């Protein structure tokens, strides 16, 4: 029979968990240095820190859960295996993004068909978002559509963009990254980022002209 | 300001990237031009729609096992042999024995053929080299080398004096030379 003391002992955080919890407040540079020195738990903290953001970008580029999950896992594995080559000239955040976005672009170029879209639902906070309120109050589409259908049409339109244009519009308009950061991730100039952004938006406006 | 430029700059204006006085000129153009206003409104709606994509989230428990999955895949990746190890194991283990013998035989044959080819090339002393190129010694075309290839008959290449027939014994070059070799001293020489 398990005593209360045994139960408490079991629930007590292990030294590894405790160490990881201590590292969560550390800067990226410190964590990278520790991971380069062989501290795997420091890299775990980096994975935990960036997994959702990297996933979101890759997911919006592929439009598919499973592919996004595989690509993000691969990106973190590649980053871990090549950690010795990371010299800290850019931030870890830019570096992991670059790996993930490049892998996704290569994947999308290899993938012949567009694959099936497995879209995530909107979370409950969407209805309180000022953008949602404004969009719903002013929208005068030629066809009456709800937000979910509108999102579906938008996702289909995004999938029609080229891989590079898609990456730029998602990183800027969805993820809110700056032109400078996108330029670092995509290995191109800020002018190229602006140009791709303009072209991508123009294409999306054309594809969604019946709904905007 | 023309509409094309205004429409291009509108996105920059929305991003706060257009400096004064260009921003004021652009706003003025948007007030005056109905086409550009329609463009602006559509662009703003698209922007809002894109921004709302941030709310598209996977199920709540989606990332719970992400780290565990990462470790599992990393361990698999580490254990996975590199390409030459996979190739070696395929040759030694995975193939049926007949395939293995066949593959080993083919490799051996290739090695022997390579050795024979190399040896014959060495014995012929460059017989496989391209024919000797003859350059015309014409001074008028000194700058341009006229290269012509000459087909060489092995019989012609050897001096007739060295031919050997069925009836006669071998003839040597010195037998046909009229002049006396320098090494033969005449009897008239006296010391």
Coordinates of C-alpha atoms in Angstrom, one line a residue:
Chain A
X1 CA 0.0 0.0 0.0
X2 CA 1.4 3.3 -1.0
X3 CA 1.9 5.7 1.9
X4 CA 1.4 9.4 1.7
X5 CA 5.2 9.9 2.0
X6 CA 5.9 7.5 -0.9
X7 CA 3.3 9.4 -3.0
X8 CA 5.0 12.7 -2.1
X9 CA 8.4 11.3 -3.0
X10 CA 7.1 10.2 -6.4
X11 CA 5.6 13.6 -7.1
X12 CA 8.7 15.4 -6.1
X13 CA 10.4 16.9 -9.2
X14 CA 13.5 14.9 -10.4
X15 CA 16.8 16.7 -10.4
X16 CA 16.7 16.9 -14.2
X17 CA 13.3 18.6 -14.1
X18 CA 14.5 21.0 -11.5
X19 CA 17.6 21.8 -13.5
X20 CA 15.4 22.4 -16.6
X21 CA 13.1 24.7 -14.6
X22 CA 16.1 26.7 -13.5
X23 CA 17.2 27.2 -17.1
X24 CA 13.9 28.5 -18.4
X25 CA 14.8 32.1 -17.4
X26 CA 18.1 32.0 -19.1
X27 CA 18.9 33.9 -22.3
X28 CA 19.1 32.1 -25.6
X29 CA 22.9 32.7 -25.8
X30 CA 23.5 31.1 -22.5
X31 CA 21.4 28.1 -23.3
X32 CA 23.1 27.7 -26.7
X33 CA 26.5 27.9 -25.0
X34 CA 25.5 25.3 -22.4
X35 CA 24.0 23.0 -25.1
X36 CA 27.2 23.3 -27.1
X37 CA 29.1 22.3 -24.0
X38 CA 27.0 19.1 -23.8
X39 CA 24.1 20.1 -21.6
X40 CA 21.1 18.5 -23.4
X41 CA 18.6 20.0 -21.0
X42 CA 19.6 23.5 -22.1
X43 CA 18.6 22.6 -25.7
X44 CA 15.3 21.2 -24.3
X45 CA 14.5 24.6 -23.0
X46 CA 15.1 26.1 -26.4
X47 CA 12.9 23.5 -28.0
X48 CA 10.1 24.3 -25.5
X49 CA 10.6 28.1 -26.1
X50 CA 10.3 28.0 -29.9
X51 CA 8.3 24.9 -30.8
X52 CA 5.0 26.7 -31.0
X53 CA 6.2 29.7 -33.0
X54 CA 8.1 27.5 -35.5
X55 CA 5.2 25.1 -35.7
X56 CA 2.8 27.9 -36.5
X57 CA 4.9 29.2 -39.4
X58 CA 5.5 25.7 -40.8
X59 CA 1.9 24.8 -40.4
X60 CA 0.6 27.9 -42.2
X61 CA 3.1 27.1 -45.0
X62 CA 2.1 23.5 -45.4
X63 CA -1.6 23.7 -44.3
X64 CA -1.2 20.3 -42.8
X65 CA -0.7 19.1 -39.2
X66 CA 1.3 16.0 -39.8
X67 CA 3.7 17.5 -42.3
X68 CA 4.2 20.5 -40.0
X69 CA 4.9 18.3 -37.0
X70 CA 7.5 16.2 -38.9
X71 CA 9.2 19.2 -40.4
X72 CA 9.5 21.0 -37.0
X73 CA 10.8 17.9 -35.3
X74 CA 13.3 17.5 -38.2
X75 CA 14.4 21.1 -37.9
X76 CA 15.1 20.8 -34.2
X77 CA 17.0 17.6 -34.7
X78 CA 19.1 19.2 -37.5
X79 CA 19.7 22.2 -35.2
X80 CA 20.8 20.0 -32.4
X81 CA 23.2 17.9 -34.6
X82 CA 24.7 21.1 -36.1
X83 CA 24.9 23.1 -32.9
X84 CA 28.7 23.1 -33.1
X85 CA 28.5 25.1 -36.3
X86 CA 26.3 27.8 -34.8
X87 CA 28.7 30.7 -34.2
X88 CA 26.1 33.1 -32.8
X89 CA 26.3 35.6 -35.7
X90 CA 22.5 35.6 -35.7
X91 CA 20.1 34.9 -32.9
X92 CA 19.1 31.3 -32.2
X93 CA 15.6 32.3 -33.1
X94 CA 16.6 33.4 -36.6
X95 CA 18.8 30.3 -37.0
X96 CA 16.1 27.8 -36.1
X97 CA 13.6 29.6 -38.2
X98 CA 16.0 29.5 -41.2
X99 CA 16.4 25.7 -40.8
X100 CA 12.7 25.2 -40.5
X101 CA 11.7 27.5 -43.3
X102 CA 14.3 26.1 -45.7
X103 CA 13.3 22.5 -44.9
X104 CA 9.6 23.4 -45.5
X105 CA 10.4 25.2 -48.8
X106 CA 12.4 22.1 -50.0
X107 CA 9.6 19.8 -48.8
X108 CA 6.9 21.8 -50.6
X109 CA 9.0 21.9 -53.8
X110 CA 9.4 18.1 -53.8
X111 CA 5.7 17.6 -53.0
X112 CA 4.0 17.4 -56.4
X113 CA 0.4 17.9 -55.3
X114 CA -0.7 20.4 -52.7
X115 CA -1.6 17.6 -50.3
X116 CA -4.7 17.7 -48.1
X117 CA -5.3 20.6 -45.8
X118 CA -6.0 19.7 -42.2
X119 CA -6.8 23.0 -40.7
X120 CA -6.8 24.0 -37.1
X121 CA -9.9 25.6 -35.6
X122 CA -9.9 29.2 -34.4
X123 CA -9.4 29.5 -30.7
X124 CA -12.0 31.0 -28.4
X125 CA -10.1 34.4 -28.2
X126 CA -10.7 35.2 -31.8
X127 CA -14.1 36.8 -31.1
X128 CA -12.6 39.4 -28.8
X129 CA -9.8 40.3 -31.2
X130 CA -10.2 43.9 -32.5
X131 CA -9.3 42.7 -36.0
X132 CA -12.1 40.2 -35.9
X133 CA -14.6 42.8 -34.7
X134 CA -13.6 45.3 -37.3
X135 CA -13.5 42.8 -40.1
X136 CA -17.0 41.4 -39.3
X137 CA -18.5 44.8 -38.9
X138 CA -17.2 46.2 -42.2
X139 CA -17.0 43.2 -44.4
X140 CA -19.3 43.4 -47.4
X141 CA -18.5 40.4 -49.4
X142 CA -20.3 39.6 -52.6
X143 CA -21.0 36.2 -51.1
X144 CA -22.3 35.8 -47.5
X145 CA -19.7 33.7 -45.7
X146 CA -18.7 33.1 -42.1
X147 CA -15.3 33.5 -40.7
X148 CA -14.4 29.8 -40.9
X149 CA -15.3 29.7 -44.6
X150 CA -13.3 32.9 -45.1
X151 CA -10.3 31.3 -43.4
X152 CA -10.7 28.2 -45.5
X153 CA -10.7 30.3 -48.7
X154 CA -7.7 32.2 -47.4
X155 CA -5.8 29.0 -46.7
X156 CA -6.5 27.7 -50.1
X157 CA -5.3 31.0 -51.6
X158 CA -2.1 30.9 -49.6
X159 CA -1.4 27.4 -50.9
X160 CA -1.5 28.8 -54.4
X161 CA 1.4 31.2 -53.7
X162 CA 4.9 30.1 -54.5
X163 CA 6.9 28.7 -51.6
X164 CA 9.0 31.8 -51.1
X165 CA 6.1 34.3 -51.3
X166 CA 4.1 32.1 -48.9
X167 CA 6.9 32.1 -46.4
X168 CA 7.3 35.8 -46.5
X169 CA 3.6 36.7 -46.2
X170 CA 3.2 34.2 -43.3
X171 CA 6.3 35.4 -41.4
X172 CA 5.3 39.0 -41.8
X173 CA 1.5 39.2 -41.8
X174 CA 0.7 36.2 -39.6
X175 CA 3.7 35.9 -37.3
X176 CA 4.5 39.6 -37.2
X177 CA 8.2 39.3 -37.9
X178 CA 10.1 42.4 -39.2
X179 CA 11.5 42.8 -42.7
X180 CA 15.0 42.6 -41.3
X181 CA 14.4 39.3 -39.5
X182 CA 12.7 37.8 -42.5
X183 CA 15.6 38.9 -44.7
X184 CA 18.0 37.1 -42.3
X185 CA 15.9 33.9 -42.3
X186 CA 15.4 33.9 -46.1
X187 CA 19.0 35.0 -46.9
X188 CA 17.9 37.8 -49.1
X189 CA 17.8 41.6 -48.9
X190 CA 15.0 43.6 -47.2
X191 CA 14.1 45.0 -50.6
X192 CA 13.4 41.5 -51.9
X193 CA 11.3 40.8 -48.8
X194 CA 9.2 43.9 -49.5
X195 CA 8.8 43.1 -53.1
X196 CA 7.8 39.5 -52.4
X197 CA 5.3 40.7 -49.7
X198 CA 3.7 43.2 -52.2
X199 CA 3.4 40.6 -54.9
X200 CA 2.0 37.9 -52.5
X201 CA -0.6 40.3 -51.1
X202 CA -1.6 41.4 -54.5
X203 CA -2.1 37.8 -55.6
X204 CA -4.1 37.0 -52.4
X205 CA -6.3 40.0 -53.0
X206 CA -6.9 38.8 -56.6
X207 CA -7.7 35.3 -55.5
X208 CA -10.1 36.5 -52.7
X209 CA -11.7 39.3 -54.6
X210 CA -15.2 37.8 -54.2
X211 CA -14.8 37.6 -50.4
X212 CA -13.2 40.9 -49.5
Chain B
X1 CA 1.2 60.5 -57.3
X2 CA -0.1 57.8 -59.7
X3 CA -2.4 55.0 -58.6
X4 CA 0.2 52.2 -59.2
X5 CA 2.7 53.8 -56.9
X6 CA 0.1 54.6 -54.3
X7 CA -1.1 51.0 -54.2
X8 CA 2.4 49.8 -53.9
X9 CA 3.1 52.2 -51.1
X10 CA -0.1 51.6 -49.3
X11 CA 1.1 48.4 -47.7
X12 CA 4.3 50.2 -46.6
X13 CA 2.1 52.9 -45.1
X14 CA 0.1 50.3 -43.2
X15 CA 3.4 48.9 -41.9
X16 CA 4.5 52.4 -40.8
X17 CA 7.4 52.2 -43.2
X18 CA 6.6 55.4 -45.3
X19 CA 8.3 58.6 -44.1
X20 CA 7.0 62.1 -44.4
X21 CA 6.3 64.0 -46.7
X22 CA 5.5 60.9 -48.8
X23 CA 3.1 59.6 -46.2
X24 CA 1.0 62.8 -46.3
X25 CA 1.0 62.8 -50.2
X26 CA -0.1 59.2 -50.1
X27 CA -3.0 59.9 -47.7
X28 CA -4.1 62.8 -49.8
X29 CA -4.1 60.6 -52.9
X30 CA -6.2 58.0 -51.1
X31 CA -8.7 60.7 -50.1
X32 CA -9.0 61.9 -53.7
X33 CA -8.9 58.6 -55.6
X34 CA -11.9 56.3 -55.2
X35 CA -10.2 53.3 -56.9
X36 CA -7.3 53.5 -54.6
X37 CA -9.7 53.7 -51.6
X38 CA -11.4 50.5 -52.7
X39 CA -7.9 48.9 -53.0
X40 CA -7.0 50.2 -49.6
X41 CA -10.1 48.8 -48.0
X42 CA -9.6 45.4 -49.5
X43 CA -6.0 45.3 -48.5
X44 CA -6.9 46.2 -45.0
X45 CA -9.5 43.4 -44.8
X46 CA -6.9 41.0 -46.2
X47 CA -4.5 42.2 -43.6
X48 CA -7.0 41.6 -40.8
X49 CA -7.9 38.2 -42.1
X50 CA -4.2 37.2 -42.2
X51 CA -3.7 38.6 -38.7
X52 CA -6.6 36.4 -37.4
X53 CA -4.7 33.3 -38.6
X54 CA -2.8 33.7 -35.4
X55 CA -5.8 32.3 -33.6
X56 CA -5.7 29.1 -35.7
X57 CA -4.3 26.7 -33.1
X58 CA -3.8 23.0 -32.9
X59 CA -5.7 21.1 -30.2
X60 CA -4.7 22.1 -26.6
X61 CA -2.7 18.9 -25.8
X62 CA -0.9 19.0 -29.2
X63 CA 2.5 20.0 -27.8
X64 CA 2.4 18.0 -24.6
X65 CA 4.6 15.2 -25.9
X66 CA 6.6 17.3 -28.3
X67 CA 9.8 17.1 -26.3
X68 CA 9.4 13.4 -25.7
X69 CA 8.9 12.9 -29.4
X70 CA 11.9 15.0 -30.2
X71 CA 14.1 12.8 -27.9
X72 CA 12.7 9.6 -29.4
X73 CA 13.4 10.8 -33.0
X74 CA 16.9 12.1 -32.0
X75 CA 17.7 8.7 -30.5
X76 CA 16.5 7.0 -33.7
X77 CA 18.5 9.4 -35.8
X78 CA 21.6 8.8 -33.7
X79 CA 21.3 5.0 -34.0
X80 CA 20.6 5.1 -37.8
X81 CA 23.8 4.1 -39.7
X82 CA 25.4 6.5 -42.2
X83 CA 25.2 5.7 -45.9
X84 CA 28.4 3.7 -46.2
X85 CA 27.4 1.6 -43.2
X86 CA 24.0 0.9 -44.8
X87 CA 25.7 0.0 -48.1
X88 CA 28.1 -2.3 -46.3
X89 CA 25.4 -4.0 -44.3
X90 CA 23.3 -4.4 -47.5
X91 CA 26.2 -6.2 -49.2
X92 CA 27.2 -8.4 -46.3
X93 CA 23.9 -9.2 -44.6
X94 CA 20.7 -8.3 -46.3
X95 CA 21.2 -9.8 -49.8
X96 CA 20.6 -13.5 -50.5
X97 CA 23.8 -15.6 -50.8
X98 CA 23.6 -16.0 -54.6
X99 CA 23.4 -12.2 -54.9
X100 CA 26.3 -11.7 -52.6
X101 CA 28.5 -14.2 -54.6
X102 CA 27.4 -12.6 -57.9
X103 CA 28.2 -9.1 -56.6
X104 CA 31.6 -10.3 -55.3
X105 CA 32.3 -12.0 -58.6
X106 CA 31.4 -8.8 -60.5
X107 CA 33.6 -6.7 -58.3
X108 CA 36.5 -9.2 -58.8
X109 CA 36.0 -9.2 -62.6
X110 CA 36.0 -5.4 -62.7
X111 CA 39.3 -5.4 -60.7
X112 CA 40.9 -7.9 -63.0
X113 CA 39.8 -6.1 -66.1
X114 CA 41.1 -2.8 -64.7
X115 CA 44.4 -4.5 -64.0
X116 CA 44.7 -6.0 -67.4
X117 CA 43.8 -2.8 -69.2
X118 CA 46.3 -0.9 -67.1
X119 CA 49.0 -3.5 -67.8
X120 CA 48.4 -3.6 -71.6
X121 CA 48.5 0.1 -71.7
X122 CA 51.9 0.0 -70.0
X123 CA 53.3 -2.7 -72.3
X124 CA 52.3 -0.9 -75.5
X125 CA 54.1 2.1 -74.3
X126 CA 51.5 4.6 -75.2
X127 CA 50.2 2.9 -78.3
X128 CA 46.9 4.2 -77.3
X129 CA 48.2 7.7 -77.4
X130 CA 46.9 9.8 -80.3
X131 CA 49.1 9.8 -83.5
X132 CA 52.0 12.1 -83.7
X133 CA 51.0 15.5 -84.9
X134 CA 53.1 17.0 -87.7
X135 CA 53.6 20.7 -87.8
X136 CA 54.3 22.3 -91.1
X137 CA 57.5 24.4 -91.1
X138 CA 56.1 27.1 -93.2
X139 CA 57.4 30.5 -92.0
X140 CA 54.5 32.4 -93.6
X141 CA 52.1 30.6 -91.3
X142 CA 54.3 30.7 -88.3
X143 CA 51.7 32.0 -86.0
X144 CA 49.2 29.3 -86.9
X145 CA 50.1 25.7 -86.4
X146 CA 48.7 23.4 -89.0
X147 CA 48.3 20.1 -87.4
X148 CA 47.5 17.1 -89.5
X149 CA 47.3 13.6 -88.3
X150 CA 49.3 10.9 -90.1
X151 CA 48.1 7.3 -90.2
X152 CA 51.1 5.1 -89.5
X153 CA 51.6 1.7 -91.0
X154 CA 53.7 -0.4 -88.6
X155 CA 55.6 -2.0 -91.5
X156 CA 56.4 1.4 -93.1
X157 CA 57.5 2.8 -89.7
X158 CA 60.4 0.3 -89.6
X159 CA 63.4 0.7 -91.9
X160 CA 63.5 -1.8 -94.8
X161 CA 67.0 -2.9 -93.7
X162 CA 65.5 -4.4 -90.6
X163 CA 63.0 -6.5 -92.5
X164 CA 63.5 -10.2 -92.3
X165 CA 62.3 -12.5 -95.1
X166 CA 62.0 -16.2 -95.3
X167 CA 65.0 -16.5 -97.6
X168 CA 67.5 -14.1 -96.2
X169 CA 68.8 -13.6 -92.8
X170 CA 68.3 -10.4 -90.9
X171 CA 69.8 -7.3 -92.4
X172 CA 71.1 -4.5 -90.3
X173 CA 71.4 -0.8 -90.9
X174 CA 75.2 -0.6 -90.7
X175 CA 75.5 -3.2 -93.6
X176 CA 73.9 -0.7 -96.0
X177 CA 75.8 2.3 -95.0
X178 CA 78.4 3.2 -97.7
X179 CA 80.7 5.3 -95.5
X180 CA 83.2 3.7 -93.2
X181 CA 82.3 4.0 -89.7
X182 CA 84.6 6.3 -87.8
X183 CA 85.7 3.5 -85.5
X184 CA 87.2 1.5 -88.5
X185 CA 90.8 2.6 -88.9
X186 CA 92.3 2.4 -92.4
X187 CA 95.5 0.4 -92.9
X188 CA 97.3 3.5 -94.3
X189 CA 97.5 5.0 -90.9
X190 CA 100.8 4.5 -89.5
X191 CA 102.3 5.4 -86.2

